[in-house]
Short mmCIF file of C-alpha atoms in Angstrom, two decimals:
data_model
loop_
_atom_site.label_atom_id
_atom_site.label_comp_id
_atom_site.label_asym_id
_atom_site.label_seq_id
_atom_site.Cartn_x
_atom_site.Cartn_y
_atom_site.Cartn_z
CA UNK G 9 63.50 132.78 197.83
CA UNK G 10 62.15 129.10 196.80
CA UNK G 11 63.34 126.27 198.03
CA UNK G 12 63.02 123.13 195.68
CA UNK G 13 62.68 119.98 197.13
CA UNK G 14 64.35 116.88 195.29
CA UNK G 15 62.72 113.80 194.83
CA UNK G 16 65.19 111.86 197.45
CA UNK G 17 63.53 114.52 200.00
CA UNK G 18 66.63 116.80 199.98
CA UNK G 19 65.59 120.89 199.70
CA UNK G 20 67.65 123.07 197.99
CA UNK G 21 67.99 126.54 198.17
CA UNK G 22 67.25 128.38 194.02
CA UNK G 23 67.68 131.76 194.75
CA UNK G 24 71.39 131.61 193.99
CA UNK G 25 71.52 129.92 190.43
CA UNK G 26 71.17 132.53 187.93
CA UNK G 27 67.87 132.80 185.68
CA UNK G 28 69.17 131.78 182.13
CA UNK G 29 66.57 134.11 179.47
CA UNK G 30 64.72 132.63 177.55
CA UNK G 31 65.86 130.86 174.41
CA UNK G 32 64.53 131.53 171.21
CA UNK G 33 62.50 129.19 168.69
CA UNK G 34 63.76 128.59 165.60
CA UNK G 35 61.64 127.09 162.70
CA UNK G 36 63.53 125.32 159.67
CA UNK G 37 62.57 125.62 156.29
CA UNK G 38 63.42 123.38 153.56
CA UNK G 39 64.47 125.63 150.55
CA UNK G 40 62.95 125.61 147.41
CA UNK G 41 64.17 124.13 144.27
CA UNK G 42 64.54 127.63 142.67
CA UNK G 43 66.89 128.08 145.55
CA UNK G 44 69.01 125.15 145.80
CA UNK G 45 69.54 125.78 142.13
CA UNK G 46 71.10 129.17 142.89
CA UNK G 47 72.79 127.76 145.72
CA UNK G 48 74.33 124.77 143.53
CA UNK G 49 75.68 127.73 140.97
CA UNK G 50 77.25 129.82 143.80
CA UNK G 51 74.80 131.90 145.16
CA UNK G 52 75.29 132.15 148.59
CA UNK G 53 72.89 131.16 151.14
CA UNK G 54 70.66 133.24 153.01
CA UNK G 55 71.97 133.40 156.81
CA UNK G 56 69.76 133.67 159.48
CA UNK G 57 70.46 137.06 161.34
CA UNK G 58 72.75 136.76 164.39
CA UNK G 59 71.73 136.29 167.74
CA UNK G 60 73.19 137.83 170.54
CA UNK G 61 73.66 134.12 172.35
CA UNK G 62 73.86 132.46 168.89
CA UNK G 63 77.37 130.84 170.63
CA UNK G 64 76.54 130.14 173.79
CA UNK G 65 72.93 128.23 172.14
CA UNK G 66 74.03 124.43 171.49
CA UNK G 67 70.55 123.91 170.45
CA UNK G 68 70.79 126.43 167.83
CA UNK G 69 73.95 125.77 166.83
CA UNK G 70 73.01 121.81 166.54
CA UNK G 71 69.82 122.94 164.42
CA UNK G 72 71.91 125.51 162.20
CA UNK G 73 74.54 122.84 161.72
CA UNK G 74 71.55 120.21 160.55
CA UNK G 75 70.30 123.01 158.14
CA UNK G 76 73.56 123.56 156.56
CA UNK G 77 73.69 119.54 156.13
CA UNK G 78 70.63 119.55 154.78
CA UNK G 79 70.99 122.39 152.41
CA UNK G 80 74.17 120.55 151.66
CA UNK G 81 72.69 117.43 150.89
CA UNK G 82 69.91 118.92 148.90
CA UNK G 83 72.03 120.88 146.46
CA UNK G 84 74.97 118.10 145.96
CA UNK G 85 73.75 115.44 144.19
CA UNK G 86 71.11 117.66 141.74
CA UNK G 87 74.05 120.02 140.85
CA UNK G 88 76.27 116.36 140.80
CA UNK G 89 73.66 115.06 138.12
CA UNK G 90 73.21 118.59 136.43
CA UNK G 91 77.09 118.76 135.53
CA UNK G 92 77.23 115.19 134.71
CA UNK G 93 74.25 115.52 132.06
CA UNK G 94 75.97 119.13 130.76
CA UNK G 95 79.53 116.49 130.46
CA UNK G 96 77.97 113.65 128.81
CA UNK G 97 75.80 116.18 126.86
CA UNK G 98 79.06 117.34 125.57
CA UNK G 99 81.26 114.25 124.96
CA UNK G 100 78.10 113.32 122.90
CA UNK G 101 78.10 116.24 120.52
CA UNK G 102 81.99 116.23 120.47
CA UNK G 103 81.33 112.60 119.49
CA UNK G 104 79.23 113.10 116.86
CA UNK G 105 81.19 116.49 115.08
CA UNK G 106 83.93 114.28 115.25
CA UNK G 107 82.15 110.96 113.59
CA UNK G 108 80.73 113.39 111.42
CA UNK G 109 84.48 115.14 110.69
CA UNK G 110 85.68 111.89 110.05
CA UNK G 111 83.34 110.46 107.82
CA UNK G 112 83.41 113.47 106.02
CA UNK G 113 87.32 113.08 105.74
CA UNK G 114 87.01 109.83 104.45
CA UNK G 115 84.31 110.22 101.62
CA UNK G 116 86.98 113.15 100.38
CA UNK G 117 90.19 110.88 100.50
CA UNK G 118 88.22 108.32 98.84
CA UNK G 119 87.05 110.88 95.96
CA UNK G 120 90.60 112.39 95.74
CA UNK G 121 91.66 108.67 95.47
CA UNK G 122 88.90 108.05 92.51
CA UNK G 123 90.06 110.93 90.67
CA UNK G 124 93.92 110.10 91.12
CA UNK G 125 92.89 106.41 89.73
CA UNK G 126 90.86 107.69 86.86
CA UNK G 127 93.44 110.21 85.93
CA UNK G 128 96.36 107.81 85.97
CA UNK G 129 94.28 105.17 84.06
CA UNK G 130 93.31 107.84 81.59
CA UNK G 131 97.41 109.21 80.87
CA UNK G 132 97.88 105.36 80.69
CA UNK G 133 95.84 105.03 78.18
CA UNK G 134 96.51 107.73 75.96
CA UNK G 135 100.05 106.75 76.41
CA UNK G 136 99.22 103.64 75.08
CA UNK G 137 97.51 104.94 72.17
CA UNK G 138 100.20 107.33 71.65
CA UNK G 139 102.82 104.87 71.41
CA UNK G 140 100.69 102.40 69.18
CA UNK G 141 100.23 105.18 66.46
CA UNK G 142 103.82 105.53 66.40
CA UNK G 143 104.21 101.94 66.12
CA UNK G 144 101.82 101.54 63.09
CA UNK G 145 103.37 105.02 61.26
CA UNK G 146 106.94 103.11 61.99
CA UNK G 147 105.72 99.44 59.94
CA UNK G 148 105.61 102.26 56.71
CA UNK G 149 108.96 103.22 56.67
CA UNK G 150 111.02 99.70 55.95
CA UNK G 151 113.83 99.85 54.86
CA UNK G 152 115.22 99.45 51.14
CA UNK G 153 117.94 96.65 50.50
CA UNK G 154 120.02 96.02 47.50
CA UNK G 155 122.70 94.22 46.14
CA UNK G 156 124.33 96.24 43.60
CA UNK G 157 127.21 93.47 42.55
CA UNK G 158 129.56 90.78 43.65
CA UNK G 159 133.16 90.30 42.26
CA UNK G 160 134.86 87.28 42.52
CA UNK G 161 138.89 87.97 43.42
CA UNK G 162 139.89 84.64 42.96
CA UNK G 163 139.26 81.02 43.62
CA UNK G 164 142.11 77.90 43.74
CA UNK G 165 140.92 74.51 43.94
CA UNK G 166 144.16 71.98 45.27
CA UNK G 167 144.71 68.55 46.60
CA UNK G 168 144.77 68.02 49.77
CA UNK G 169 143.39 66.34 52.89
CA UNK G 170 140.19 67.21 55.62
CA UNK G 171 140.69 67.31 59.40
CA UNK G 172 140.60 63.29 59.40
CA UNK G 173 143.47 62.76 56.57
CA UNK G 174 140.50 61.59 53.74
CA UNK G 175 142.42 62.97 50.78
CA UNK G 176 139.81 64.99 48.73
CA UNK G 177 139.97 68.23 46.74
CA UNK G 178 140.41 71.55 49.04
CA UNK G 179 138.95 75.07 47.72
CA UNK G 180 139.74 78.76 48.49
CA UNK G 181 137.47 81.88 47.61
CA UNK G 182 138.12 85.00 47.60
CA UNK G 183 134.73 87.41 46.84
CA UNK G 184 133.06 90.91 47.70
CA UNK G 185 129.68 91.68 47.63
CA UNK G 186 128.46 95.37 47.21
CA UNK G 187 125.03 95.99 49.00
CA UNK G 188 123.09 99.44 48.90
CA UNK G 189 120.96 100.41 52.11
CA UNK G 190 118.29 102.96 52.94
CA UNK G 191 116.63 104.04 55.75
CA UNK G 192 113.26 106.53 54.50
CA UNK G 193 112.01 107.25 57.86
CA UNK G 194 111.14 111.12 58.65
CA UNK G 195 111.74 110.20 62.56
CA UNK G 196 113.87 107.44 63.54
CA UNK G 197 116.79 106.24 63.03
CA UNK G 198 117.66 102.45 62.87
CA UNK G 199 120.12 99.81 64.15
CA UNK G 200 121.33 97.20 61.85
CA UNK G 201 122.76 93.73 61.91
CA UNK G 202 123.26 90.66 59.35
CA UNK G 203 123.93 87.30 59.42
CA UNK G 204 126.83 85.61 57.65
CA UNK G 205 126.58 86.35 54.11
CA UNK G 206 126.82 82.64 52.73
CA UNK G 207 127.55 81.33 49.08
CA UNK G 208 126.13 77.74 48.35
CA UNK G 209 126.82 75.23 45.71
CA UNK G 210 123.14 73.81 46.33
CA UNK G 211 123.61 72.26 50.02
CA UNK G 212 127.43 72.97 50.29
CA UNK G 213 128.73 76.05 51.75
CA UNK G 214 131.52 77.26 49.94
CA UNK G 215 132.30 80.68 51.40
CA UNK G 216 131.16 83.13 54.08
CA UNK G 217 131.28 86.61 55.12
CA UNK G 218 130.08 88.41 58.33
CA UNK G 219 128.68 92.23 57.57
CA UNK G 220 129.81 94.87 60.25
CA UNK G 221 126.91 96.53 62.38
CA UNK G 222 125.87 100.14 61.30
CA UNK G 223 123.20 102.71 62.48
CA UNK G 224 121.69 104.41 59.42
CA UNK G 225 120.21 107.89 60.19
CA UNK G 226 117.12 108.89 58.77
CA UNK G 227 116.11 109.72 55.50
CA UNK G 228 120.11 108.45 54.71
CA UNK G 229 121.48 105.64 52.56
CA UNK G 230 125.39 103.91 52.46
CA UNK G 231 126.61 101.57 50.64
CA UNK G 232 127.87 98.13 52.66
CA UNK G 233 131.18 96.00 51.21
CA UNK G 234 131.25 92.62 52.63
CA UNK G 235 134.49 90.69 52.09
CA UNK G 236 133.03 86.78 51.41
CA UNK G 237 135.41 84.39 51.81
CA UNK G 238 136.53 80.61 52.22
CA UNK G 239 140.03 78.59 52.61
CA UNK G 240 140.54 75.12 52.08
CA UNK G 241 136.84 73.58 52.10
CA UNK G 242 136.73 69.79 51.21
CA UNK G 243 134.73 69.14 48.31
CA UNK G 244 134.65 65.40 48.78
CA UNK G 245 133.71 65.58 44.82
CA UNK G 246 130.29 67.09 45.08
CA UNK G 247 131.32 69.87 42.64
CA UNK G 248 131.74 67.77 39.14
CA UNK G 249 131.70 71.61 37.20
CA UNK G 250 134.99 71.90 39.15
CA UNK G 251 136.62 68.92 38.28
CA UNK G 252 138.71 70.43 35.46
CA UNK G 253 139.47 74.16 37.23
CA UNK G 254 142.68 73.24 37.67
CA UNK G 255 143.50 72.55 34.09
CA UNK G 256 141.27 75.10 32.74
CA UNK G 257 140.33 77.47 35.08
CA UNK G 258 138.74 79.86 31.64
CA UNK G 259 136.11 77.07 31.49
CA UNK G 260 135.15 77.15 34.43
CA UNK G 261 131.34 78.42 34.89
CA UNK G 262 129.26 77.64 38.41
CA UNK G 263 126.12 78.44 39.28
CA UNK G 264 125.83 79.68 43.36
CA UNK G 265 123.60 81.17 45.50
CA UNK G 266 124.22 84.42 48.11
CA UNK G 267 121.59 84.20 51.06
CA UNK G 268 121.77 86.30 53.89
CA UNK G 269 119.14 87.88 56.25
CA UNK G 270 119.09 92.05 57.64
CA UNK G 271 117.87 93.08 61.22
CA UNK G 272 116.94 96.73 61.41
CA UNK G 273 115.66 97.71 64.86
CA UNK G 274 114.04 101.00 65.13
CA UNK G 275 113.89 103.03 68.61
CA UNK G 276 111.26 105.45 67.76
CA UNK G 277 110.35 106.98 71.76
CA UNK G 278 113.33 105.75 73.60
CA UNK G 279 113.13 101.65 74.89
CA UNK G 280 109.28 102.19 74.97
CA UNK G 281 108.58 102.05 71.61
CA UNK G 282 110.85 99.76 69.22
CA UNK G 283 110.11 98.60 65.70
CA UNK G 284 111.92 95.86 63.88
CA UNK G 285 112.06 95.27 60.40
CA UNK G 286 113.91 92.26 58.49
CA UNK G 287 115.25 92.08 55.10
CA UNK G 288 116.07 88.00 53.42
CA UNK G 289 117.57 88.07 50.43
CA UNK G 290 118.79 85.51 47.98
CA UNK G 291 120.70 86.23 44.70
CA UNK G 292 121.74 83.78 41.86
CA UNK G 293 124.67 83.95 40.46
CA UNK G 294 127.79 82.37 38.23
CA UNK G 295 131.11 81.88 39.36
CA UNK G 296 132.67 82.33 35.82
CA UNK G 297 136.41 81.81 35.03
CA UNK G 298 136.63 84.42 32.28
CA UNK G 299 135.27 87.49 34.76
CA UNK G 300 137.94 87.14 37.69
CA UNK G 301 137.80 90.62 39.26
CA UNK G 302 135.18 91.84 37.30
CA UNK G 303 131.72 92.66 39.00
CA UNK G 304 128.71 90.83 38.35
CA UNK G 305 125.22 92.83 38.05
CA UNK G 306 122.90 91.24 40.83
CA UNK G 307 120.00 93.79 40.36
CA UNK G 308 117.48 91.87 38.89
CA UNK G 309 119.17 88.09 40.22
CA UNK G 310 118.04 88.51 43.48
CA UNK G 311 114.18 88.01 45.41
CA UNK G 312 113.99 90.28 48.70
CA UNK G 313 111.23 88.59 50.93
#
């Protein structure tokens, strides 16, 4: 037995305490690179073997817990900066497939969009071309107008008065006017209108007649009656060959003029394509006492322009 003297002088007895073995030394070692990188991918750390007072050792415990915090510290941030690199890595490609994607999409929308363009301008075109053929082959098919005869039914020529009571001589006419029409297109048909048929005495109007509308067919011809007509037109004496009409009404012999004007409007490919051709015609001819209901021959006493 020893007896261990404090430093205050006081002697204590050692024999009782009990004689704690000795602990063991433990040396630390930092780990590699090669091994933090298999310990940052999930390989698992090599443990130190176990110690039969591994619990009851505070020191070792305190030094094993500063390894594993240092191990710890060590493999965080490099396996931190490895995935971020392997992310942005990533995002960067995806990036660049997808800038590459798109501009790749866009050249092809915008060559699908050329071709679209060219191919519409190109139908337009032909179209055009198309329709302007059949618009010049149309101008060669006009159509024939003639005026076969004109019969006058009957004239009168009275005293009376105009619309303002100026006493003057008053005339009536009764006339027809025969008119043959042909259409000599292969493929279209046409659409035709007149103005008034209208006889003059040189700047008077002495009678007028309005023609009905027709569509002629083609390749077809008719022939067109137009009643032309007047009743009780002051003369105010410009007609001095009419002075005497109602004395001798045989004598009686007046030259006139027939003017009137044709519309023929062709529809060759629907409302897209229309033609138009016009027809004037003036005809000379002789209101004659003696041939009352007889025709007159206009063949050759009328210019077509």
């Amino acid at each position: 037995m020893h007896a261990k003297t404090d430093s205050d002088g006081t002697s204590l007895d050692t024999s009782w305490l009990p004689r704690s073995p000795r602990r063991p030394v433990y040396y630390v070692q930092s780990p590699s690179n090669h091994d933090v990188e298999k310990m940052s991918y999930g390989s698992s750390p090599t443990v130190s073997p176990p110690h039969l007072y591994y619990h009851c050792s505070p020191i070792h415990h305190s030094r094993e817990s500063s390894t594993s915090r240092f191990s710890n510290s060590l493999k965080m941030p490099r396996s931190l900066s490895a995935w971020k690199h392997i992310r942005i890595d990533d995002g960067d490609g995806d990036d660049h497939d997808g800038d590459d994607d798109d501009e790749k999409d866009d050249g092809g929308g915008a060559s699908k969009v050329r071709l679209y363009f060219i191919g519409l301008l190109f139908f337009v075109l032909l179209f055009t071309v198309f329709c302007l053929i059949l618009w010049g082959a149309s101008k060669g098919y006009k159509p024939e107008v003639s005026v076969k005869s004109m019969v006058f039914e009957n004239f009168y020529i009275q005293a009376g008065n105009d619309q303002t009571g100026v006493p003057t001589d008053m005339l009536s006419l009764n006339s027809t006017v025969k008119i043959h029409y042909r259409n000599p297109a292969t493929f279209f048909a046409v659409h035709v209108t007149s103005t008034p048929l209208e006889i003059h005495y040189f700047q008077l109007k002495l009678a007028s007649g309005q023609m009905k509308k027709f569509s002629q067919p083609r390749k077809s011809r008719r022939t067109v009656v137009t009643v032309v007509h007047s009743s009780q037109v002051p003369l105010y004496g410009g007609m001095p060959p009419l002075a005497d009409a109602r004395e001798h009404a045989n004598k009686v012999a007046v030259p006139l003029n027939l003017t009137f004007s044709l519309r023929s409007r062709a529809y060759i490919l629907g409302r897209l394509v229309k033609s138009k051709f016009y027809n004037r015609v003036r005809c000379t001819v002789t209101l004659t006492g003696k041939k009352l209901g007889k025709p007159h021959n206009l063949t050759k006493a009328c210019v077509y322009l």
